[in-house]
Short mmCIF file of C-alpha atoms in Angstrom, two decimals:
data_model
loop_
_atom_site.label_atom_id
_atom_site.label_comp_id
_atom_site.label_asym_id
_atom_site.label_seq_id
_atom_site.Cartn_x
_atom_site.Cartn_y
_atom_site.Cartn_z
CA MET A 168 292.07 -2.52 61.01
CA VAL A 169 292.58 -0.80 57.70
CA THR A 170 290.40 2.77 57.45
CA PRO A 171 291.58 5.89 55.53
CA PRO A 172 292.97 8.02 57.59
CA GLU A 173 291.40 11.64 58.59
CA PRO A 174 292.86 14.85 59.98
CA LEU A 175 291.43 15.62 63.46
CA LEU A 176 288.73 19.04 62.05
CA GLU A 177 288.12 20.44 59.00
CA VAL A 178 286.39 22.19 57.02
CA ALA A 179 285.65 19.47 53.91
CA ASP A 180 286.03 21.47 50.26
CA GLY A 181 286.75 19.78 47.07
CA PRO A 182 289.72 17.79 46.83
CA ALA A 183 289.65 16.69 50.74
CA LEU A 184 286.47 15.14 50.33
CA ASP A 185 288.07 12.18 47.93
CA ALA A 186 290.92 11.97 50.62
CA GLY A 187 292.48 8.56 49.75
CA VAL A 188 290.99 8.08 46.74
CA PRO A 189 292.97 7.61 42.86
CA ALA A 190 292.96 10.99 41.95
CA PRO A 191 292.45 10.69 38.55
CA LEU A 192 295.40 9.50 35.97
CA GLY A 193 293.53 11.58 32.68
CA PRO A 194 291.27 11.40 29.75
CA SER A 195 292.78 7.86 28.96
CA HIS A 196 292.95 6.24 31.87
CA LEU A 197 289.91 3.28 31.68
CA ASP A 198 291.69 2.99 28.33
CA GLY A 199 294.84 2.06 30.12
CA LEU A 200 293.49 -0.16 32.48
CA PHE A 201 292.09 -2.65 29.37
CA ALA A 202 295.40 -2.01 27.40
CA ARG A 203 296.36 -4.48 30.50
CA GLY A 204 294.01 -7.19 29.85
CA ARG A 205 290.33 -7.63 30.26
CA VAL A 206 290.84 -9.59 33.49
CA ARG A 207 293.14 -7.22 35.32
CA ALA A 208 290.34 -4.57 34.38
CA ALA A 209 287.82 -5.71 35.26
CA LEU A 210 289.40 -6.90 38.96
CA SER A 211 290.35 -3.40 39.38
CA PHE A 212 286.80 -2.23 38.98
CA LEU A 213 285.59 -4.83 41.95
CA GLY A 214 285.71 -3.51 45.18
CA PRO A 215 283.22 -0.93 46.43
CA ALA A 216 280.66 -3.40 46.91
CA PHE A 217 282.67 -5.70 49.19
CA VAL A 218 283.32 -2.64 51.55
CA ALA A 219 279.70 -2.46 51.50
CA ALA A 220 278.94 -5.99 51.55
CA VAL A 221 280.61 -6.60 54.74
CA ALA A 222 278.23 -4.64 56.41
CA TYR A 223 275.61 -7.10 55.04
CA VAL A 224 276.67 -9.89 57.17
CA ASP A 225 277.91 -7.73 60.42
CA PRO A 226 276.76 -8.78 64.29
CA GLY A 227 273.41 -7.67 63.63
CA ASN A 228 272.96 -10.43 60.77
CA PHE A 229 274.03 -13.13 63.02
CA ALA A 230 271.52 -11.38 66.07
CA THR A 231 268.62 -11.60 63.65
CA ASN A 232 269.29 -14.85 61.58
CA ILE A 233 269.89 -16.70 64.91
CA GLN A 234 266.97 -16.11 66.56
CA ALA A 235 264.71 -16.19 63.65
CA GLY A 236 266.34 -19.54 62.77
CA ALA A 237 266.33 -20.78 66.70
CA LYS A 238 262.51 -19.32 67.05
CA PHE A 239 261.14 -20.36 63.28
CA GLY A 240 263.09 -22.95 61.64
CA TYR A 241 263.39 -22.05 58.18
CA GLU A 242 260.11 -19.71 57.93
CA LEU A 243 262.06 -16.75 58.05
CA MET A 244 264.53 -18.04 54.98
CA TRP A 245 262.34 -15.95 52.30
CA VAL A 246 262.81 -12.40 54.24
CA VAL A 247 266.60 -13.21 53.88
CA LEU A 248 266.52 -13.66 50.12
CA ALA A 249 264.18 -10.81 49.83
CA ALA A 250 266.30 -8.38 51.77
CA ASN A 251 269.64 -9.16 49.40
CA LEU A 252 268.03 -9.17 46.13
CA VAL A 253 267.12 -5.57 47.21
CA ALA A 254 269.77 -4.65 48.79
CA MET A 255 271.59 -5.26 45.20
CA LEU A 256 268.66 -2.72 43.96
CA VAL A 257 269.55 -0.61 45.99
CA GLN A 258 273.57 -0.56 46.23
CA TYR A 259 273.67 -0.34 42.84
CA LEU A 260 271.40 2.77 42.59
CA SER A 261 273.77 4.20 45.11
CA ALA A 262 276.94 3.05 42.74
CA LYS A 263 274.88 4.63 39.59
CA LEU A 264 274.61 7.87 41.47
CA GLY A 265 278.29 8.50 42.26
CA VAL A 266 279.85 7.19 38.59
CA ALA A 267 277.14 9.24 36.83
CA SER A 268 277.13 12.73 39.01
CA GLY A 269 280.52 12.26 40.42
CA ARG A 270 278.79 13.17 44.05
CA SER A 271 278.28 11.53 46.80
CA LEU A 272 274.52 10.83 47.93
CA PRO A 273 274.86 13.13 51.27
CA GLU A 274 276.47 15.78 48.96
CA MET A 275 274.12 15.06 46.59
CA CYS A 276 271.22 16.16 49.49
CA ARG A 277 273.54 19.35 50.10
CA ASP A 278 273.46 20.68 46.82
CA ARG A 279 269.77 19.63 45.58
CA PHE A 280 267.68 20.06 49.12
CA PRO A 281 266.99 22.51 51.14
CA ARG A 282 268.70 23.38 54.37
CA TRP A 283 266.19 22.53 56.85
CA GLY A 284 265.58 19.20 54.97
CA THR A 285 269.54 18.20 54.71
CA VAL A 286 269.91 18.95 58.34
CA GLY A 287 267.65 16.96 59.56
CA LEU A 288 268.33 14.22 57.19
CA TRP A 289 272.09 14.40 59.09
CA VAL A 290 270.26 14.50 62.33
CA GLN A 291 268.89 10.89 61.82
CA ALA A 292 271.77 10.01 59.93
CA GLU A 293 273.95 9.95 62.82
CA VAL A 294 271.39 7.97 65.36
CA ILE A 295 271.12 5.54 62.83
CA ALA A 296 275.22 5.60 62.45
CA MET A 297 275.10 4.91 66.10
CA ALA A 298 272.75 2.37 66.52
CA THR A 299 275.32 0.56 63.75
CA ASP A 300 277.90 1.09 65.49
CA VAL A 301 276.49 -0.52 68.65
CA ALA A 302 275.66 -3.87 67.04
CA GLU A 303 279.80 -4.09 64.89
CA PHE A 304 281.08 -2.94 68.16
CA LEU A 305 279.18 -5.65 70.90
CA GLY A 306 280.02 -8.41 67.57
CA ALA A 307 283.60 -7.42 67.73
CA ALA A 308 283.16 -7.71 71.90
CA ILE A 309 281.05 -10.93 72.31
CA GLY A 310 283.68 -12.32 69.53
CA LEU A 311 286.72 -11.84 71.68
CA ASN A 312 284.61 -13.33 74.83
CA LEU A 313 283.98 -16.33 73.25
CA LEU A 314 287.29 -16.49 71.36
CA PHE A 315 289.51 -16.17 74.52
CA GLY A 316 287.10 -16.28 77.45
CA VAL A 317 287.94 -12.18 77.78
CA PRO A 318 284.80 -10.37 80.62
CA LEU A 319 282.48 -8.90 78.30
CA PHE A 320 282.79 -5.78 79.24
CA ILE A 321 286.73 -5.69 78.84
CA ALA A 322 286.61 -7.62 75.66
CA GLY A 323 284.45 -4.23 74.74
CA LEU A 324 287.33 -1.34 75.93
CA LEU A 325 289.70 -4.30 73.72
CA THR A 326 287.77 -4.23 70.82
CA GLY A 327 287.86 -0.51 71.42
CA VAL A 328 291.58 -0.27 71.13
CA ILE A 329 291.71 -3.44 68.35
CA LEU A 330 289.66 -0.84 65.83
CA ALA A 331 291.37 2.01 66.73
CA LEU A 332 294.99 0.66 65.03
CA GLN A 333 294.90 2.17 60.98
CA GLN A 334 296.75 2.18 57.98
CA ARG A 335 297.18 4.81 55.44
CA GLY A 336 295.48 3.47 51.70
CA PHE A 337 292.23 3.41 50.31
CA ARG A 338 292.59 0.45 48.15
CA GLN A 339 294.38 -1.54 51.12
CA PHE A 340 291.47 -0.54 52.73
CA GLU A 341 289.87 -2.22 50.10
CA LEU A 342 291.29 -5.46 50.61
CA ALA A 343 291.69 -5.91 53.92
CA ILE A 344 288.03 -5.53 54.17
CA ALA A 345 287.34 -8.14 51.40
CA ALA A 346 289.86 -10.80 52.74
CA LEU A 347 287.70 -10.25 56.36
CA LEU A 348 284.57 -10.88 54.32
CA GLY A 349 285.81 -13.94 52.54
CA ILE A 350 286.92 -15.36 56.53
CA VAL A 351 282.90 -14.22 57.64
CA PHE A 352 281.74 -16.82 53.80
CA LEU A 353 284.58 -19.50 55.00
CA GLY A 354 283.50 -19.45 58.24
CA PHE A 355 279.59 -20.29 57.67
CA LEU A 356 280.74 -22.25 54.59
CA TYR A 357 282.44 -24.93 56.43
CA GLU A 358 279.42 -24.42 59.77
CA THR A 359 277.00 -25.73 56.83
CA LEU A 360 279.14 -28.54 55.81
CA LYS A 361 279.45 -29.54 59.43
CA ILE A 362 276.10 -29.50 59.46
CA GLY A 363 274.20 -30.18 56.30
CA PRO A 364 270.62 -28.30 57.19
CA SER A 365 267.75 -29.70 55.61
CA ALA A 366 267.57 -28.35 51.44
CA HIS A 367 263.86 -29.48 51.57
CA ASP A 368 263.33 -27.46 54.96
CA ALA A 369 265.24 -24.65 53.25
CA LEU A 370 263.57 -25.00 49.70
CA ASN A 371 260.00 -24.10 51.71
CA GLY A 372 261.34 -21.52 53.73
CA LEU A 373 262.15 -19.44 50.43
CA ILE A 374 257.61 -19.65 49.91
CA PRO A 375 256.29 -16.31 51.55
CA ARG A 376 254.63 -16.54 54.98
CA LEU A 377 254.94 -14.71 58.44
CA GLY A 378 253.87 -16.42 61.69
CA GLY A 379 252.38 -15.07 64.46
CA GLY A 380 255.03 -14.23 67.72
CA ASP A 381 257.78 -12.01 67.10
CA ALA A 382 258.04 -13.49 63.68
CA ALA A 383 257.25 -9.65 61.87
CA TYR A 384 260.06 -8.09 64.40
CA LEU A 385 262.63 -10.67 63.99
CA ALA A 386 261.87 -10.42 59.77
CA VAL A 387 261.90 -6.38 59.80
CA GLY A 388 265.35 -6.43 61.93
CA ILE A 389 266.53 -8.92 58.99
CA VAL A 390 265.60 -6.33 56.40
CA GLY A 391 267.10 -3.78 58.75
CA ALA A 392 270.48 -5.91 59.14
CA THR A 393 270.41 -6.34 55.42
CA VAL A 394 269.58 -2.95 53.71
CA MET A 395 271.68 -0.89 56.16
CA PRO A 396 271.06 2.77 55.52
CA HIS A 397 275.09 4.14 56.37
CA VAL A 398 276.13 1.76 53.17
CA ILE A 399 273.66 3.12 50.96
CA TYR A 400 275.34 7.05 51.96
CA LEU A 401 278.56 5.30 51.37
CA HIS A 402 278.85 3.37 48.18
CA SER A 403 278.00 6.74 46.31
CA ALA A 404 281.26 7.74 47.38
CA LEU A 405 283.26 4.69 46.87
CA THR A 406 282.79 5.01 43.62
CA LYS A 407 282.81 8.92 42.71
CA GLU A 408 285.36 9.34 40.32
CA ARG A 409 286.94 6.53 41.44
CA VAL A 410 287.82 5.68 38.00
CA PRO A 411 288.06 8.51 35.41
CA THR A 412 286.11 8.58 32.79
CA ARG A 413 285.39 10.79 29.97
CA ASP A 414 282.49 10.87 29.06
CA ASP A 415 278.62 9.48 29.14
CA GLY A 416 279.95 5.86 27.20
CA GLU A 417 282.78 5.34 29.30
CA ARG A 418 280.46 5.79 31.75
CA SER A 419 278.52 3.44 31.22
CA ARG A 420 281.31 0.75 30.67
CA VAL A 421 282.00 1.11 34.17
CA LEU A 422 278.67 1.36 35.28
CA ARG A 423 277.99 -2.31 34.34
CA TYR A 424 281.45 -3.30 35.85
CA GLU A 425 279.91 -1.73 39.35
CA ARG A 426 276.89 -4.08 38.06
CA LEU A 427 279.18 -6.70 38.26
CA ASP A 428 280.97 -6.29 41.71
CA VAL A 429 277.40 -5.64 43.36
CA ILE A 430 276.52 -8.89 42.12
CA ILE A 431 279.19 -10.89 43.02
CA ALA A 432 279.86 -9.39 46.35
CA LEU A 433 276.26 -8.91 47.88
CA SER A 434 275.69 -12.63 46.07
CA ILE A 435 278.38 -13.89 48.96
CA ALA A 436 277.04 -11.69 51.60
CA GLY A 437 273.77 -13.12 50.97
CA LEU A 438 274.99 -16.96 50.58
CA VAL A 439 276.16 -16.23 54.14
CA ASN A 440 273.29 -14.72 55.45
CA LEU A 441 271.06 -17.75 53.75
CA ALA A 442 273.90 -20.01 55.29
CA MET A 443 273.36 -18.79 58.83
CA LEU A 444 269.91 -18.90 59.29
CA ALA A 445 269.73 -22.52 57.88
CA VAL A 446 272.49 -23.42 60.76
CA ALA A 447 270.32 -22.01 63.83
CA ALA A 448 267.61 -23.71 61.92
CA LYS A 449 269.57 -26.37 61.71
CA LEU A 450 271.36 -26.48 65.23
CA LEU A 451 268.85 -24.76 67.61
CA HIS A 452 264.86 -24.97 66.26
CA VAL A 453 265.11 -28.60 68.47
CA PRO A 454 260.75 -28.22 70.79
CA GLY A 455 261.58 -28.62 74.73
CA LEU A 456 265.10 -26.88 73.77
CA THR A 457 264.81 -23.47 76.22
CA ASP A 458 267.64 -20.44 76.05
CA VAL A 459 269.15 -21.04 72.76
CA SER A 460 267.82 -18.03 70.74
CA THR A 461 271.95 -15.68 71.79
CA ILE A 462 274.57 -15.73 70.05
CA GLN A 463 276.81 -17.28 72.86
CA ALA A 464 274.20 -20.51 73.29
CA ALA A 465 274.54 -20.79 69.24
CA HIS A 466 278.24 -21.00 69.92
CA HIS A 467 277.99 -23.40 73.16
CA GLN A 468 275.46 -25.70 71.14
CA LEU A 469 277.82 -25.68 68.07
CA GLY A 470 280.85 -26.78 70.40
CA THR A 471 278.46 -29.57 72.32
CA ALA A 472 276.34 -30.76 68.84
CA VAL A 473 279.13 -30.79 66.05
CA GLY A 474 282.88 -29.99 67.96
CA GLY A 475 285.08 -27.24 69.05
CA GLY A 476 286.21 -27.01 65.51
CA ALA A 477 282.99 -25.39 64.66
CA ALA A 478 282.33 -23.56 67.39
CA LEU A 479 286.01 -21.37 66.94
CA ALA A 480 284.68 -20.66 63.14
CA PHE A 481 281.87 -19.38 64.31
CA ALA A 482 283.76 -17.18 67.49
CA VAL A 483 286.49 -15.80 64.57
CA ALA A 484 284.03 -15.44 61.97
CA LEU A 485 281.87 -13.36 64.75
CA PHE A 486 284.64 -11.39 65.44
CA ALA A 487 285.72 -10.19 61.95
CA SER A 488 282.25 -9.33 61.18
CA GLY A 489 282.26 -6.67 64.06
CA ALA A 490 285.97 -5.84 62.96
CA SER A 491 285.26 -4.66 59.70
CA SER A 492 282.09 -3.61 59.53
CA SER A 493 282.70 -1.35 62.17
CA SER A 494 285.35 0.05 60.58
CA VAL A 495 283.15 0.19 57.23
CA GLY A 496 280.63 1.90 59.23
CA THR A 497 283.01 4.93 60.72
CA TYR A 498 284.16 5.24 58.03
CA ALA A 499 280.82 5.85 56.43
CA GLY A 500 280.28 8.22 59.56
CA GLN A 501 282.53 9.79 58.42
CA ILE A 502 280.96 10.07 54.77
CA VAL A 503 277.92 11.49 55.81
CA MET A 504 279.02 14.10 58.43
CA VAL A 505 281.23 15.69 54.98
CA GLY A 506 278.78 14.52 52.56
CA PHE A 507 275.60 16.97 54.67
CA LEU A 508 277.69 19.15 56.73
CA ASN A 509 280.65 19.79 54.59
CA VAL A 510 282.77 19.23 58.07
CA ARG A 511 284.71 16.36 58.99
CA ILE A 512 286.26 14.92 62.33
CA HIS A 513 289.18 12.54 63.53
CA VAL A 514 287.66 9.17 63.03
CA LEU A 515 289.31 8.11 66.73
CA ILE A 516 286.67 11.44 68.18
CA ARG A 517 283.59 9.81 66.04
CA ARG A 518 284.74 6.01 67.36
CA ALA A 519 284.96 7.06 71.23
CA VAL A 520 281.34 8.73 70.59
CA THR A 521 279.53 5.94 68.90
CA MET A 522 281.10 2.68 71.25
CA LEU A 523 279.82 4.92 74.43
CA PRO A 524 276.49 2.67 73.89
CA ALA A 525 277.90 -0.15 73.74
CA LEU A 526 279.99 -0.18 76.50
CA VAL A 527 276.92 1.52 78.67
CA ILE A 528 274.89 -1.56 77.61
CA LEU A 529 277.84 -4.25 78.55
CA ALA A 530 278.23 -2.50 81.70
CA VAL A 531 274.59 -3.13 82.64
CA GLY A 532 274.59 -6.51 81.50
CA VAL A 533 271.93 -6.46 78.92
CA ASN A 534 270.94 -9.29 76.12
CA THR A 535 273.84 -8.46 74.30
CA THR A 536 271.37 -10.61 71.34
CA GLY A 537 268.51 -8.64 72.29
CA ALA A 538 269.52 -5.20 72.00
CA LEU A 539 271.63 -5.94 68.43
CA VAL A 540 268.54 -7.37 67.25
CA PHE A 541 266.55 -4.35 68.37
CA SER A 542 269.12 -1.95 66.74
CA GLN A 543 268.73 -3.66 63.62
CA VAL A 544 264.88 -3.11 63.99
CA VAL A 545 266.05 1.19 64.06
CA LEU A 546 268.34 0.49 61.04
CA SER A 547 265.48 -0.46 59.10
CA PHE A 548 263.36 2.65 60.00
CA GLY A 549 266.26 4.74 58.76
CA ILE A 550 266.30 2.80 55.57
CA PRO A 551 263.45 5.25 54.01
CA PHE A 552 265.66 8.59 54.15
CA ALA A 553 268.28 7.01 52.50
CA LEU A 554 266.46 5.51 50.11
CA ILE A 555 263.58 7.68 49.00
CA PRO A 556 266.46 10.37 48.54
CA LEU A 557 268.27 8.37 46.19
CA VAL A 558 265.72 6.91 44.03
CA VAL A 559 264.36 10.77 43.11
CA LEU A 560 267.54 11.86 42.54
CA THR A 561 268.92 8.63 39.93
CA SER A 562 265.24 9.26 38.70
CA ARG A 563 266.31 13.29 37.49
CA ARG A 564 267.87 13.82 34.16
CA ASP A 565 269.29 16.84 35.67
CA VAL A 566 271.22 14.72 37.64
CA MET A 567 272.07 11.67 36.03
CA GLY A 568 271.96 12.66 32.49
CA VAL A 569 271.76 9.61 30.11
CA HIS A 570 272.29 7.40 32.56
CA VAL A 571 269.21 8.46 34.32
CA ASN A 572 266.73 5.88 35.45
CA GLY A 573 264.30 4.45 33.30
CA PHE A 574 260.48 4.00 33.98
CA THR A 575 260.84 0.08 34.76
CA LEU A 576 263.58 0.82 37.30
CA ARG A 577 262.00 3.76 38.90
CA CYS A 578 258.74 2.44 39.51
CA VAL A 579 260.45 -0.75 41.33
CA ALA A 580 262.26 1.40 43.44
CA TYR A 581 259.56 3.71 43.98
CA LEU A 582 257.33 0.24 44.84
CA VAL A 583 260.46 -1.28 47.38
CA ALA A 584 260.80 2.34 49.02
CA ALA A 585 257.24 2.69 49.79
CA GLY A 586 256.41 -1.52 50.25
CA LEU A 587 259.79 -0.53 53.52
CA THR A 588 257.83 2.47 54.85
CA ALA A 589 254.42 0.28 54.85
CA MET A 590 256.75 -2.95 56.83
CA ASN A 591 257.43 -0.04 59.34
CA VAL A 592 254.33 1.06 59.78
CA PHE A 593 252.95 -2.26 59.76
CA LEU A 594 255.59 -3.48 63.35
CA ILE A 595 254.83 -0.18 64.57
CA VAL A 596 251.27 -0.39 64.48
CA GLN A 597 251.57 -4.24 65.54
CA GLN A 598 253.80 -3.56 68.40
CA LEU A 599 251.28 -0.92 69.88
CA ALA A 600 248.37 -3.25 69.16
#
């Protein structure tokens, strides 16, 4: 797996924050990109949003979408669509902060907020990072189990070894992650074409409604699996000074291509998530069929109903999803620690710590799909802690300059933050009742 290299332990200051990021090539760098052709220039801007998009099709999405489709059919399709639209807004704001300020979101929080607030944000971000890694690590282990029949705990240990392999190079990291995202996309394109979900029922599923049972719980899990807090922090770090600019005009030019990057990458991720839920609804939402809301049961049912090719595509997509999103999550964890505390640790140390909960879950035999869904619900509670500072900072002219959020964008962003917070409060009240 390709991940940017990290020193064992150091205080990060100045250029060390941007390890692996291309250094500025001079004031004419942007003009030089376009001198080689508009298409080649546009392609050079693509990458950061594809790295972020991998987190939007991680094993947590597999679990929430499969359970939603198996239990409620197409009923929660609208939640997947709404969450993806929200993700586009959030990821664009994060990319915008990086381009306009030249700083990541955690760095800006450290610069602008009180020390106690910064430390508090870091602590919750680390808890959320651990919940994130549980999902990604479990997913990769389940993928190995389905592909090769390796016992889950052994598959977990093998996953840890596989994810420890590294190569150097930031652009190579982006390309490798984009390739793995492509594998997941092709896997579910194949599943969808083979199974043929109902277009009529899928369109009806886009009408907002929320039934009884644990529909609200799954809806919150879907949102947590889609609008993931760690990639809100990460995207700003991926775009800051990625393309050196001389003035606000050039930054506006870069932002146009960052919007394109977000739209393309998250549209792909959104289609994958819609396909996941539609496949589960078509294949698993059958009256009288029991115990089909787990990833393993979905894999078995695919093999039985459609054939070995479909089951293989599912398992490969799951492993690719877990492996790629785990690398992205670990890198995001480094960004969080460097940004909030100005300290970094070696990637292997971070992986060793964050993989422990997942290994415990595998060792004691907890229902892995249930654990995955719960981890995504936990992630949903971390969204406001990343989103509200992001909206506040991108709405400040002293931070963003001429690229400050306009009135309409500011209102929409605050409404989204308030809506996500209210959704979490509603779930707490419902669970307590």
